[in-house]
PDB file of C-alpha atoms in Angstrom:
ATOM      1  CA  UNK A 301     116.939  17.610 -92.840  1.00 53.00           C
ATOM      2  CA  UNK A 302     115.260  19.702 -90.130  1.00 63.00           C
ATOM      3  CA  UNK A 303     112.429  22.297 -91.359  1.00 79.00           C
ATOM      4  CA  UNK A 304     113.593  25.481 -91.587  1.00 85.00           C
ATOM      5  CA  UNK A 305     112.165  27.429 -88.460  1.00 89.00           C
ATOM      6  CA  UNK A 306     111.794  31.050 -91.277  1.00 88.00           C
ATOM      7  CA  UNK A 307     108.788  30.455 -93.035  1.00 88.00           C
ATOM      8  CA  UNK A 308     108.812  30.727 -97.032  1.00 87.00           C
ATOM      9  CA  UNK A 309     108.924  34.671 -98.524  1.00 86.00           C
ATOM     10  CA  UNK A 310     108.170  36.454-101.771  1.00 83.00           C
ATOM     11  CA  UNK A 311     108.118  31.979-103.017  1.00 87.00           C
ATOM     12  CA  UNK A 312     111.924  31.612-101.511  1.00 86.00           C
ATOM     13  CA  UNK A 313     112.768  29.598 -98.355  1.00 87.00           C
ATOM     14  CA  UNK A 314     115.623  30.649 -96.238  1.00 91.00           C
ATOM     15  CA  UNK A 315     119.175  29.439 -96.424  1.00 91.00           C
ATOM     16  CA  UNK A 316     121.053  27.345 -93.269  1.00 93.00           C
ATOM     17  CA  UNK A 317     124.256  28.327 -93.159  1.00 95.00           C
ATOM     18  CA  UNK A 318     125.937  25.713 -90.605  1.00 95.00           C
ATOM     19  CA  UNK A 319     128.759  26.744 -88.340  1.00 96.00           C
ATOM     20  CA  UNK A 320     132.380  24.879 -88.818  1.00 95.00           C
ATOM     21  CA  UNK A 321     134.037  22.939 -86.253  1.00 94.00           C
ATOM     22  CA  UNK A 322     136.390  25.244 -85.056  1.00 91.00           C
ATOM     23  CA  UNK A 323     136.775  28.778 -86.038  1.00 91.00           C
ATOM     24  CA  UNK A 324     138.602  32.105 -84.662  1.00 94.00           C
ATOM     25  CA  UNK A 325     136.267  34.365 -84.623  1.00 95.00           C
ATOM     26  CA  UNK A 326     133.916  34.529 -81.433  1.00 95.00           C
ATOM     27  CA  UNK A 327     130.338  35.204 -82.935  1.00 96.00           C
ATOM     28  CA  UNK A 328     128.276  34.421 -85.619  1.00 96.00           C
ATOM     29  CA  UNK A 329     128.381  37.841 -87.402  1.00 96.00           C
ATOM     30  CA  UNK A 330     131.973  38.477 -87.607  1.00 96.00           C
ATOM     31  CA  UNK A 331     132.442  34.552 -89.446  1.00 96.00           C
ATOM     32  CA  UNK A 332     129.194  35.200 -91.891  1.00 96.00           C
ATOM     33  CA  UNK A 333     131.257  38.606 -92.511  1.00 95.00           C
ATOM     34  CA  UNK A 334     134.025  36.734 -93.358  1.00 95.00           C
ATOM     35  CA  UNK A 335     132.647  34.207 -95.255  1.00 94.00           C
ATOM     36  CA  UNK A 336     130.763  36.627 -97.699  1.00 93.00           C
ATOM     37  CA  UNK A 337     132.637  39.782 -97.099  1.00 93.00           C
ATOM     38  CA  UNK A 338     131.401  41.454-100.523  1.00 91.00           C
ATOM     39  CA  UNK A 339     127.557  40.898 -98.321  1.00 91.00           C
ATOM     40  CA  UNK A 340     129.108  42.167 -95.301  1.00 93.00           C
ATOM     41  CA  UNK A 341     126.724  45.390 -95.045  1.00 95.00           C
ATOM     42  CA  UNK A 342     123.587  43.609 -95.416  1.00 94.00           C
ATOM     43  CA  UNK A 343     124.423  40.990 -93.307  1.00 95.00           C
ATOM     44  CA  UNK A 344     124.792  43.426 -90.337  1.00 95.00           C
ATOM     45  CA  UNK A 345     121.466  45.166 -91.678  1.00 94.00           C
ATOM     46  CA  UNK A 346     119.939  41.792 -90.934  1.00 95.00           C
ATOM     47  CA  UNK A 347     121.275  40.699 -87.735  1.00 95.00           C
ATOM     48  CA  UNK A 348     119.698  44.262 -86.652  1.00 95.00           C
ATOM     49  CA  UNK A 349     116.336  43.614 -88.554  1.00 93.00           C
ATOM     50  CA  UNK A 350     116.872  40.509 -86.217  1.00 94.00           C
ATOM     51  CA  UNK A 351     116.342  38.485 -89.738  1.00 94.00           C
ATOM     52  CA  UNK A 352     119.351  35.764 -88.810  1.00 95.00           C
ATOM     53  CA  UNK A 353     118.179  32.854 -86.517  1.00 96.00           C
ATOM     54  CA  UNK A 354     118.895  30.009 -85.158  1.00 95.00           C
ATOM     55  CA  UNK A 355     117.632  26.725 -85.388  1.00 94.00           C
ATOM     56  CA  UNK A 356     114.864  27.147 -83.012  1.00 93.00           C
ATOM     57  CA  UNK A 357     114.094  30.400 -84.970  1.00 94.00           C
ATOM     58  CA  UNK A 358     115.488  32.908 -81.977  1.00 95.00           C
ATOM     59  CA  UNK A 359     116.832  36.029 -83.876  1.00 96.00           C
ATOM     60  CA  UNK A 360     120.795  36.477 -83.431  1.00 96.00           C
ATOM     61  CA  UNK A 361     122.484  39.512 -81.943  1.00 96.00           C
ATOM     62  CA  UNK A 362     125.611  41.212 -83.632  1.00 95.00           C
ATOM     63  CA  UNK A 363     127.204  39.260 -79.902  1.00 96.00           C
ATOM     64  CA  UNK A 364     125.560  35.667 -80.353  1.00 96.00           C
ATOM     65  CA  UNK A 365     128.500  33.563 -80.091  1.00 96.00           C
ATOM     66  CA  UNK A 366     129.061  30.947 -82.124  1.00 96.00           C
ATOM     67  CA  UNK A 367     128.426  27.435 -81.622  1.00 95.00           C
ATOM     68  CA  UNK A 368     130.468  24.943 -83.547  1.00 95.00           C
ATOM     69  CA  UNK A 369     128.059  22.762 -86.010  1.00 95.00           C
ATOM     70  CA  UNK A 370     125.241  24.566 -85.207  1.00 95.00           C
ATOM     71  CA  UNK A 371     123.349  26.252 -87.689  1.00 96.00           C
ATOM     72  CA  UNK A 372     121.827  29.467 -88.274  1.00 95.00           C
ATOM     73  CA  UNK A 373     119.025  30.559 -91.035  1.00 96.00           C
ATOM     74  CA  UNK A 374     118.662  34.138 -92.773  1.00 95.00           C
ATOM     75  CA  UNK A 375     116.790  34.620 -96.476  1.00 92.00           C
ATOM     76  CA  UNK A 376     119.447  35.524 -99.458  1.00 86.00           C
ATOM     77  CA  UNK A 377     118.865  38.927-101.539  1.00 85.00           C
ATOM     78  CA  UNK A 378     117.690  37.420-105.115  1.00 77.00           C
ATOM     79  CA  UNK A 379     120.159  38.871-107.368  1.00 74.00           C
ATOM     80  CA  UNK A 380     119.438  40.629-110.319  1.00 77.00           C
ATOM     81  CA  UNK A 381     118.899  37.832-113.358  1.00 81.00           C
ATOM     82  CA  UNK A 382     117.570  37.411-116.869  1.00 78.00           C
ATOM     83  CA  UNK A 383     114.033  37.339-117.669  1.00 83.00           C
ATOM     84  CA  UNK A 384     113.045  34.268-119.561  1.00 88.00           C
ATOM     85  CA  UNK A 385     110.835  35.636-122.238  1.00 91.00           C
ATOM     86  CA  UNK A 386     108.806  32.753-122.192  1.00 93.00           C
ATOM     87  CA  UNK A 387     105.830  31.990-120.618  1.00 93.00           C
ATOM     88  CA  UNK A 388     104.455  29.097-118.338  1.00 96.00           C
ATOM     89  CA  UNK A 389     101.273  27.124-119.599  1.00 97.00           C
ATOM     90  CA  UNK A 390      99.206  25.716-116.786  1.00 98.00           C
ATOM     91  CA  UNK A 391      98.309  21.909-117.907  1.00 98.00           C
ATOM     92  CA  UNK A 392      96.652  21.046-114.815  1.00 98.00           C
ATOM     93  CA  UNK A 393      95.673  22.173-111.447  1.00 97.00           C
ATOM     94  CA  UNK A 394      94.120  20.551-108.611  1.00 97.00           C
ATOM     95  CA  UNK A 395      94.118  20.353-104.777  1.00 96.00           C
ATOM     96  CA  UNK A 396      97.552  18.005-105.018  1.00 97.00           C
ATOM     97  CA  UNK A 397      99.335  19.116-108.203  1.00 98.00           C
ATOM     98  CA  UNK A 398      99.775  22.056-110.534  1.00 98.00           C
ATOM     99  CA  UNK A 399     101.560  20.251-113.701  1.00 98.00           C
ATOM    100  CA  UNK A 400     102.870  23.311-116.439  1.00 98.00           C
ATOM    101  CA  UNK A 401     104.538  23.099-119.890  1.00 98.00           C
ATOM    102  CA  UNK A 402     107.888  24.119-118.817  1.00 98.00           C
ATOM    103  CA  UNK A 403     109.752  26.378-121.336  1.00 97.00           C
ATOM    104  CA  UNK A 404     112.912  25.757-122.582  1.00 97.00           C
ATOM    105  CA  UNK A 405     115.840  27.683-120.864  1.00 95.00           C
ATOM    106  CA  UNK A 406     113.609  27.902-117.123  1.00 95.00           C
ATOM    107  CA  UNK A 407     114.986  26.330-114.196  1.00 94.00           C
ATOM    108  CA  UNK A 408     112.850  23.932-112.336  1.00 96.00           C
ATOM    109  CA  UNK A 409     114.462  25.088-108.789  1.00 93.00           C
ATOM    110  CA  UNK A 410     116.285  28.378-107.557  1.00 87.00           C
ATOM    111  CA  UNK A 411     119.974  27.859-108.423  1.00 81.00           C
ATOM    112  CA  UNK A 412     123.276  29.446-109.288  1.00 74.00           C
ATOM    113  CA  UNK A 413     121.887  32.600-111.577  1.00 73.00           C
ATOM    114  CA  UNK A 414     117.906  31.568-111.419  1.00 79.00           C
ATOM    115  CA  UNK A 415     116.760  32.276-107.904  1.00 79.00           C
ATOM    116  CA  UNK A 416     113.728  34.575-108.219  1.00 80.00           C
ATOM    117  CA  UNK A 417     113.113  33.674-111.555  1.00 87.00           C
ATOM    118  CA  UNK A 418     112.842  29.861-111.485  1.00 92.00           C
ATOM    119  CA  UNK A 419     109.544  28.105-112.510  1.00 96.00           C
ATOM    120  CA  UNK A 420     109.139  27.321-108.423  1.00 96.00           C
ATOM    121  CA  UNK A 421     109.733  30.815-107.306  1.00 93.00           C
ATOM    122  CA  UNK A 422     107.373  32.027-110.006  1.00 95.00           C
ATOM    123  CA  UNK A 423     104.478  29.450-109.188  1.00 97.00           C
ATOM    124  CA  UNK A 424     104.879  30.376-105.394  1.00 95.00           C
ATOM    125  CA  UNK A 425     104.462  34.097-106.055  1.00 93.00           C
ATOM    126  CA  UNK A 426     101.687  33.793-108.593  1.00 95.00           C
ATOM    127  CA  UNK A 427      99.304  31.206-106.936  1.00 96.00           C
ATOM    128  CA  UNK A 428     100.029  32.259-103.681  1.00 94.00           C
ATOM    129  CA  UNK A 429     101.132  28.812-103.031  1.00 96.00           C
ATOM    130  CA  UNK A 430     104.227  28.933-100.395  1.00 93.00           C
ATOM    131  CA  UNK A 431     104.006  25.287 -99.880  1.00 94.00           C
ATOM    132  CA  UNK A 432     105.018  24.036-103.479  1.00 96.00           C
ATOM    133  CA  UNK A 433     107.223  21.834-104.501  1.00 96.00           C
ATOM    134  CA  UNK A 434     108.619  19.361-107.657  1.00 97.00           C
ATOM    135  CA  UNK A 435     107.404  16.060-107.595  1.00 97.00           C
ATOM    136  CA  UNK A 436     110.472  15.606-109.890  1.00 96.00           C
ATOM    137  CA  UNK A 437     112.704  18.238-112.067  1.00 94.00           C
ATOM    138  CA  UNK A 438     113.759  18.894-115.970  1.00 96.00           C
ATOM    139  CA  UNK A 439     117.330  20.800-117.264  1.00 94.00           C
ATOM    140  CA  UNK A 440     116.918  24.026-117.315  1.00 94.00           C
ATOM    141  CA  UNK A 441     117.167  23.680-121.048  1.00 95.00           C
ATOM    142  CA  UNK A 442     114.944  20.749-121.204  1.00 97.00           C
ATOM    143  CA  UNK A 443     110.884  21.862-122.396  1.00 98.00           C
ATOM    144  CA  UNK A 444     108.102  19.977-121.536  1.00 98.00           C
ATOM    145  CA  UNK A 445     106.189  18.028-118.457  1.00 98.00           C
ATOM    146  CA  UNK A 446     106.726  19.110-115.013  1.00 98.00           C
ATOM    147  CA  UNK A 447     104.841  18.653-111.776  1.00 98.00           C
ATOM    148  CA  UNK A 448     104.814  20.669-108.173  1.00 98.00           C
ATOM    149  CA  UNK A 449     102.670  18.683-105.484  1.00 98.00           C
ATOM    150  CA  UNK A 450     100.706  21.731-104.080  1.00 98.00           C
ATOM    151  CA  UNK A 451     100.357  20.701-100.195  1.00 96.00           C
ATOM    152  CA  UNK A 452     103.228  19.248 -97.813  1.00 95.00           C
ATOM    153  CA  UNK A 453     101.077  16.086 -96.823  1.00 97.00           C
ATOM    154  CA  UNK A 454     100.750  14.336-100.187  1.00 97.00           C
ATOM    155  CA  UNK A 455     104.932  15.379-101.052  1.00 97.00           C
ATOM    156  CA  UNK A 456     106.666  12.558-100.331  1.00 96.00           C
ATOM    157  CA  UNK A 457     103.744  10.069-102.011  1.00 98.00           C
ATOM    158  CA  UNK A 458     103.989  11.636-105.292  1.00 98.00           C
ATOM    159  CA  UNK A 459     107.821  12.191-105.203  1.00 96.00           C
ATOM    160  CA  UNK A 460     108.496   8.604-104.141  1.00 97.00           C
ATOM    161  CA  UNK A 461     106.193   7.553-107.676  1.00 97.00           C
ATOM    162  CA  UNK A 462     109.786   8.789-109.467  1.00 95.00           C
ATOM    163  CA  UNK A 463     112.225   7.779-106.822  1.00 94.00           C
ATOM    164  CA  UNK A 464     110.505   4.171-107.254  1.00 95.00           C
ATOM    165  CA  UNK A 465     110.330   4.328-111.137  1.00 94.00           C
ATOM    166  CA  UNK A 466     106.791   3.394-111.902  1.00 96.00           C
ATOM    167  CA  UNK A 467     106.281   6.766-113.501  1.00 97.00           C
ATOM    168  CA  UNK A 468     106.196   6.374-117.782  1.00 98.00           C
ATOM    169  CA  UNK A 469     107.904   9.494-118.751  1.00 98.00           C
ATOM    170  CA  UNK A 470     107.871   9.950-122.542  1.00 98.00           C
ATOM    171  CA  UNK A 471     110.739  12.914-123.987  1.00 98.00           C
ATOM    172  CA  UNK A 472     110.785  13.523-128.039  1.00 98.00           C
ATOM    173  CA  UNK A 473     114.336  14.696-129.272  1.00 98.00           C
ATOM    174  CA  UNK A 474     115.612  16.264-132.437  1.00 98.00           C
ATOM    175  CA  UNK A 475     119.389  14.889-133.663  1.00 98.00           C
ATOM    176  CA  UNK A 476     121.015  14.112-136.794  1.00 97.00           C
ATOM    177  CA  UNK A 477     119.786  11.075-138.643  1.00 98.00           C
ATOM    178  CA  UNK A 478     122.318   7.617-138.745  1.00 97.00           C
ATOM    179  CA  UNK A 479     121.142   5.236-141.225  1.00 97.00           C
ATOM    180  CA  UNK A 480     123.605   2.529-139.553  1.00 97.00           C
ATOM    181  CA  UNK A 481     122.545   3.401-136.522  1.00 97.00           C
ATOM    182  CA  UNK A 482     120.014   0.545-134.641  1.00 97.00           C
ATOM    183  CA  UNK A 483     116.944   1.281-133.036  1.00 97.00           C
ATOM    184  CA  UNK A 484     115.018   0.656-131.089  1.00 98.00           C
ATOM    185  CA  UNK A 485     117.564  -0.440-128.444  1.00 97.00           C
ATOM    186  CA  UNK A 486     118.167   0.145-124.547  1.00 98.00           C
ATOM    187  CA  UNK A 487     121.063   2.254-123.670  1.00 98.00           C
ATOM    188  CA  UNK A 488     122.717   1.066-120.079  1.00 98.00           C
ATOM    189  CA  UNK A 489     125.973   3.263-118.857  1.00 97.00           C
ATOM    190  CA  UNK A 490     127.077   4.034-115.559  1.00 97.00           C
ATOM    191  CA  UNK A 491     126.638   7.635-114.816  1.00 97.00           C
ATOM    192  CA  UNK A 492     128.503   9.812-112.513  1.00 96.00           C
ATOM    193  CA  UNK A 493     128.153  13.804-112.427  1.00 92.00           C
ATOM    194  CA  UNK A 494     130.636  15.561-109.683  1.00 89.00           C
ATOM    195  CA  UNK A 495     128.805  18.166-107.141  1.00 82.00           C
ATOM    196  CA  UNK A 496     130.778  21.187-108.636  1.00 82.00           C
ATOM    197  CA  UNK A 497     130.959  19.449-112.131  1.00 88.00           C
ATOM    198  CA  UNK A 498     129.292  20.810-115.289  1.00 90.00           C
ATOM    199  CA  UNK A 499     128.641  17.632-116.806  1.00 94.00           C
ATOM    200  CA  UNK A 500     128.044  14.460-116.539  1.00 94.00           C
ATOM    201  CA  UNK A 501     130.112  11.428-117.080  1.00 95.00           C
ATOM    202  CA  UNK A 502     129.986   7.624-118.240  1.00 96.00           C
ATOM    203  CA  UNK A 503     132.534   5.239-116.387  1.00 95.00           C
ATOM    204  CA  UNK A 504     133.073   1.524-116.351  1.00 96.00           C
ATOM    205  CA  UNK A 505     130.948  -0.087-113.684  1.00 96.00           C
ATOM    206  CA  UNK A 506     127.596  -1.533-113.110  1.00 97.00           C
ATOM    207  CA  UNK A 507     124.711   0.471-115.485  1.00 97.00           C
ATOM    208  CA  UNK A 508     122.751   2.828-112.962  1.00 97.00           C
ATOM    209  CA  UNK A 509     120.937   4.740-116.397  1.00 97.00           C
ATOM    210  CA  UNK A 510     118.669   3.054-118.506  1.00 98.00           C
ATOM    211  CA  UNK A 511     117.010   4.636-121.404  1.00 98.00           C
ATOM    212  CA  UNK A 512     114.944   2.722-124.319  1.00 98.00           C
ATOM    213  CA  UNK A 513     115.657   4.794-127.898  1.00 98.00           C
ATOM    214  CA  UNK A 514     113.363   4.629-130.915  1.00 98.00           C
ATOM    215  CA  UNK A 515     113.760   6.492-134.221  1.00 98.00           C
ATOM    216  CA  UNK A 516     110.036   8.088-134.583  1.00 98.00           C
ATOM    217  CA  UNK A 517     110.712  10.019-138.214  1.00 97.00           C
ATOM    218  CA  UNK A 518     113.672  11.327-140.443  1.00 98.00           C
ATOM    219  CA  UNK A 519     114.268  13.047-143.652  1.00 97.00           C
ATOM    220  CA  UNK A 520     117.667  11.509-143.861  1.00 96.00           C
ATOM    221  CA  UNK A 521     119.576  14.666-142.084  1.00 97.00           C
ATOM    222  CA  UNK A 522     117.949  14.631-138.930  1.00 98.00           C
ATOM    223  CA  UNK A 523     115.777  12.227-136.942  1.00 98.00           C
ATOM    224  CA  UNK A 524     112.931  12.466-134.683  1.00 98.00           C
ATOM    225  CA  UNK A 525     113.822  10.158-131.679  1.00 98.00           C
ATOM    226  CA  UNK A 526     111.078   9.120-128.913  1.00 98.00           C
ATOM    227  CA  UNK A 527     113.173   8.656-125.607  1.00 98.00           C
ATOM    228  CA  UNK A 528     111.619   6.511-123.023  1.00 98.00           C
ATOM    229  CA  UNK A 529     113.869   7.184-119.981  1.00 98.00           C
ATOM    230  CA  UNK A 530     113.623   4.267-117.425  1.00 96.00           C
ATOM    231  CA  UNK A 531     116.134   6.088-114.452  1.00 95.00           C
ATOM    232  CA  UNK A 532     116.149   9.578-114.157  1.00 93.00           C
ATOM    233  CA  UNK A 533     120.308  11.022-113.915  1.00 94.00           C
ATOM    234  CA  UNK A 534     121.106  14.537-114.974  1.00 93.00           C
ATOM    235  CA  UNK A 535     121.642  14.794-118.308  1.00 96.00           C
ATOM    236  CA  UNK A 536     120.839  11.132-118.869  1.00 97.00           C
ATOM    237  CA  UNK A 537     119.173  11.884-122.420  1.00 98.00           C
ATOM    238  CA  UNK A 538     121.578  14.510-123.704  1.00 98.00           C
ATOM    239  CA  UNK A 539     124.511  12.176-122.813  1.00 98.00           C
ATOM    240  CA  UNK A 540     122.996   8.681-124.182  1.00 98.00           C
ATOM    241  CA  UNK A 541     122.563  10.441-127.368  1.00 98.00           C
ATOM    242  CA  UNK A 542     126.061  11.802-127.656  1.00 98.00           C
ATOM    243  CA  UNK A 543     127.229   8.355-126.330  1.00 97.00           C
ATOM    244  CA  UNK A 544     125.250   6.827-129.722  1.00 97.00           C
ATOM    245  CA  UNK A 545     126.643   9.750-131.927  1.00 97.00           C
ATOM    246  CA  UNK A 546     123.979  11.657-132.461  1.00 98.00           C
ATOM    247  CA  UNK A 547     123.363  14.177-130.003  1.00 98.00           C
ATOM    248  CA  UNK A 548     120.482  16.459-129.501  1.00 98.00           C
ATOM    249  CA  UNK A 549     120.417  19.615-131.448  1.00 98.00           C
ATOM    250  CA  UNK A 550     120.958  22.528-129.332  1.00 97.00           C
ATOM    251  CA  UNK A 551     122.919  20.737-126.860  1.00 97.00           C
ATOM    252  CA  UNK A 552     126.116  23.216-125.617  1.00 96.00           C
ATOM    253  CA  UNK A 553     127.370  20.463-123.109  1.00 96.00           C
ATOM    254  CA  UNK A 554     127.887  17.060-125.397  1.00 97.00           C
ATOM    255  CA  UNK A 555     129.631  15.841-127.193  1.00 96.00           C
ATOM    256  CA  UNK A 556     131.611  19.596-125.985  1.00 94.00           C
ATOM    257  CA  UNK A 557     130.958  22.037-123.742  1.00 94.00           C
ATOM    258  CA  UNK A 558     130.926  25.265-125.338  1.00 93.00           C
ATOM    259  CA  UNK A 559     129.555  28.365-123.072  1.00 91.00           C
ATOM    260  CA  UNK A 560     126.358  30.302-124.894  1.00 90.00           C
ATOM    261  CA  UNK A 561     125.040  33.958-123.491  1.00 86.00           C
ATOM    262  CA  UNK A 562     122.869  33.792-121.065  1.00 81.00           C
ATOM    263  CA  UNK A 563     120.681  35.883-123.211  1.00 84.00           C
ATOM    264  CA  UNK A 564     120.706  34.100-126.157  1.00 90.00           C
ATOM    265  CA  UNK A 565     117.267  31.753-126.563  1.00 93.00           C
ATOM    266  CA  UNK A 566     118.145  31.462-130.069  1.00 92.00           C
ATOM    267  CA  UNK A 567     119.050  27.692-130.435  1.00 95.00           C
ATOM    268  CA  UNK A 568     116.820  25.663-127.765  1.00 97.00           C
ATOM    269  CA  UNK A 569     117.642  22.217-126.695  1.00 98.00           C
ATOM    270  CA  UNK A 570     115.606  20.285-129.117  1.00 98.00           C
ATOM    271  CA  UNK A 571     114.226  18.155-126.150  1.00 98.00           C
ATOM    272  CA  UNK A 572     110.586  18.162-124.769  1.00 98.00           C
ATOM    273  CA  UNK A 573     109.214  15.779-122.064  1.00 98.00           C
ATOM    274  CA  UNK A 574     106.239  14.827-123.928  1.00 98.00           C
ATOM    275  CA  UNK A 575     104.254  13.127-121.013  1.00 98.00           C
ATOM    276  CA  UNK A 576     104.381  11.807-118.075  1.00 98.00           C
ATOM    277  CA  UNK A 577     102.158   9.135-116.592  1.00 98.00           C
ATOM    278  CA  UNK A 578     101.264   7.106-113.356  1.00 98.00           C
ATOM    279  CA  UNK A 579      98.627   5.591-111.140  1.00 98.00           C
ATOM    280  CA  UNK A 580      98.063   8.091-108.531  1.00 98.00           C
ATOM    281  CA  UNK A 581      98.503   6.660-104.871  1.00 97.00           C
ATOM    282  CA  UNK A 582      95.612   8.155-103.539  1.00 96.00           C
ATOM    283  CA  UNK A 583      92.830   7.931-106.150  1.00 95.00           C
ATOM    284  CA  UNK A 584      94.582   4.815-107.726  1.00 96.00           C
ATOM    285  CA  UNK A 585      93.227   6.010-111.445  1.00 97.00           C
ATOM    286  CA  UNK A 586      95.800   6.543-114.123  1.00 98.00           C
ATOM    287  CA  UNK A 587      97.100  10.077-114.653  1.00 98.00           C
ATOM    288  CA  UNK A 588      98.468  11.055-118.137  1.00 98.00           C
ATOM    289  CA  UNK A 589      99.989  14.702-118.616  1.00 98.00           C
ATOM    290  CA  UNK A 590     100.886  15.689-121.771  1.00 98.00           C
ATOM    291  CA  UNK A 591     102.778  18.590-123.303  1.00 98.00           C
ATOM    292  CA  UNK A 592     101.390  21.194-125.690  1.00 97.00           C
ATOM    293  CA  UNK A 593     104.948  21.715-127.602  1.00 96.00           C
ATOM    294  CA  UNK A 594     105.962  20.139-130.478  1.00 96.00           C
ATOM    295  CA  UNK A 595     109.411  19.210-132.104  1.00 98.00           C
ATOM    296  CA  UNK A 596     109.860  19.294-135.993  1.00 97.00           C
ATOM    297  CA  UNK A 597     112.580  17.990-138.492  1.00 97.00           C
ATOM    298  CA  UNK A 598     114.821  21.111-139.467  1.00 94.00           C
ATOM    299  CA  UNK A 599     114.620  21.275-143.443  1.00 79.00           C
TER     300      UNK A 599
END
């Protein structure tokens, strides 16, 4: 994807809106006005704060026509959302990587009702650190591990550790206890999740999620399971443990989705990503990262 000619502000990037392949209206303001109609004042208040661009970053009139396919950049109003009242521990911070103890119920990356207040967004503003971004990303409801590279040149080297899977990633979990259930053992499904799609789905085909499960503790109504996730699918834990019967306490979306207030930090996910470990490409020493929080047995 081509760089977005708006640079980063307030710790959010712009948004590309591309033009369709035929429309009937004759500029670029009149189809954004139709497209988001309940924005339709502020959009005009930033074509004349000459805030919409194009691709090469030249500002848009309220008479730029518009060009089929082409696309055109202008930065979103954050809308007004909850305040997680949790806060971010710093675990490490160099010239290449700022790793934090995520909370539970934070997003990782601005989306659907967390914009301003994802952990990104946040880090940007409080470092002063435009240029970060995840190496990798946890559920919003998923605690634990997570690390930004800090500069654009060493991205891709640190992101590609994940995409290749020679990162250890190490996640405790909380779930009722199966005495007939065997562990250790290696879960393999085939995982889809739609775009617009809530959850995630097992269907017949070749595996493309692996995760090894052992049972760490118990005290015969729950157990303490150490998940060692070898691919990295949404939802992969949270739906390998429902798969098994035993899914993580906390967990609104399986076995059954069932909606929870957005408000409501009451029951977390009992899921943490304990650690996560590699041989750094540039230094070639071994990195270990390790979480602060801790799980315990209810009871």
């Amino acid at each position: 994807m081509a760089r977005a000619p708006l640079p980063i502000r307030d710790g959010l990037g712009p948004t590309r809106v591309r033009m369709p392949d035929s429309s009937p209206f004759a500029t670029v303001l009149e189809y954004l006005v139709d497209r988001f109609p309940h924005n339709a004042v502020r959009l005009r208040e930033k074509v004349e704060l000459r805030e919409v661009v194009d691709a090469a970053g030249v500002p848009l009139s309220a008479e730029s026509p518009l060009v089929p396919r082409k696309d055109i950049y202008l930065y979103r109003d954050p809308p007004i959302e909850p305040v997680v009242p949790f806060a971010i521990e710093i675990l490490h911070r160099d010239d290449d990587l700022l790793v934090i103890d995520k909370p539970h119920f934070l997003a990782t990356i601005p989306r659907g009702a967390y914009i301003a207040r994802s952990a990104l967004v946040l880090l940007r503003r409080e470092f002063d650190l435009p240029e970060l971004s995840p190496a990798h990303r946890l559920d919003r409801l998923t605690a634990g591990v997570l690390i930004f590279t800090v500069r654009p040149e060493v991205r891709r080297a640190y992101q590609e550790l994940f995409a290749q899977r020679v990162v250890t990633k190490i996640y405790d979990a909380v779930a009722r206890y199966d005495p007939d259930l065997e562990l250790p053992r290696t879960v393999r499904s085939r995982m889809v999740k739609e775009r617009d799609a809530r959850r995630a789905e097992e269907v017949p085909g070749e595996p493309n999620a692996e995760t090894y499960m052992e049972l760490a503790a118990n005290n015969r109504t729950h157990g303490m399971y150490t998940l060692y996730p070898k691919t990295g699918r949404t939802h992969q834990l949270r739906l390998h443990m429902s798969s098994l019967g035993v899914p993580i306490l906390g967990d609104n979306f399986y076995p059954e989705l069932y909606d929870v207030a957005g408000d409501d930090y009451s029951a977390p996910l009992q899921l943490v990503a304990r650690s996560v470990s590699f041989v750094d490409p540039f230094t070639e020493r071994k990195r270990l990262f390790e979480s602060t929080r801790r799980l315990h047995l209810p009871g």
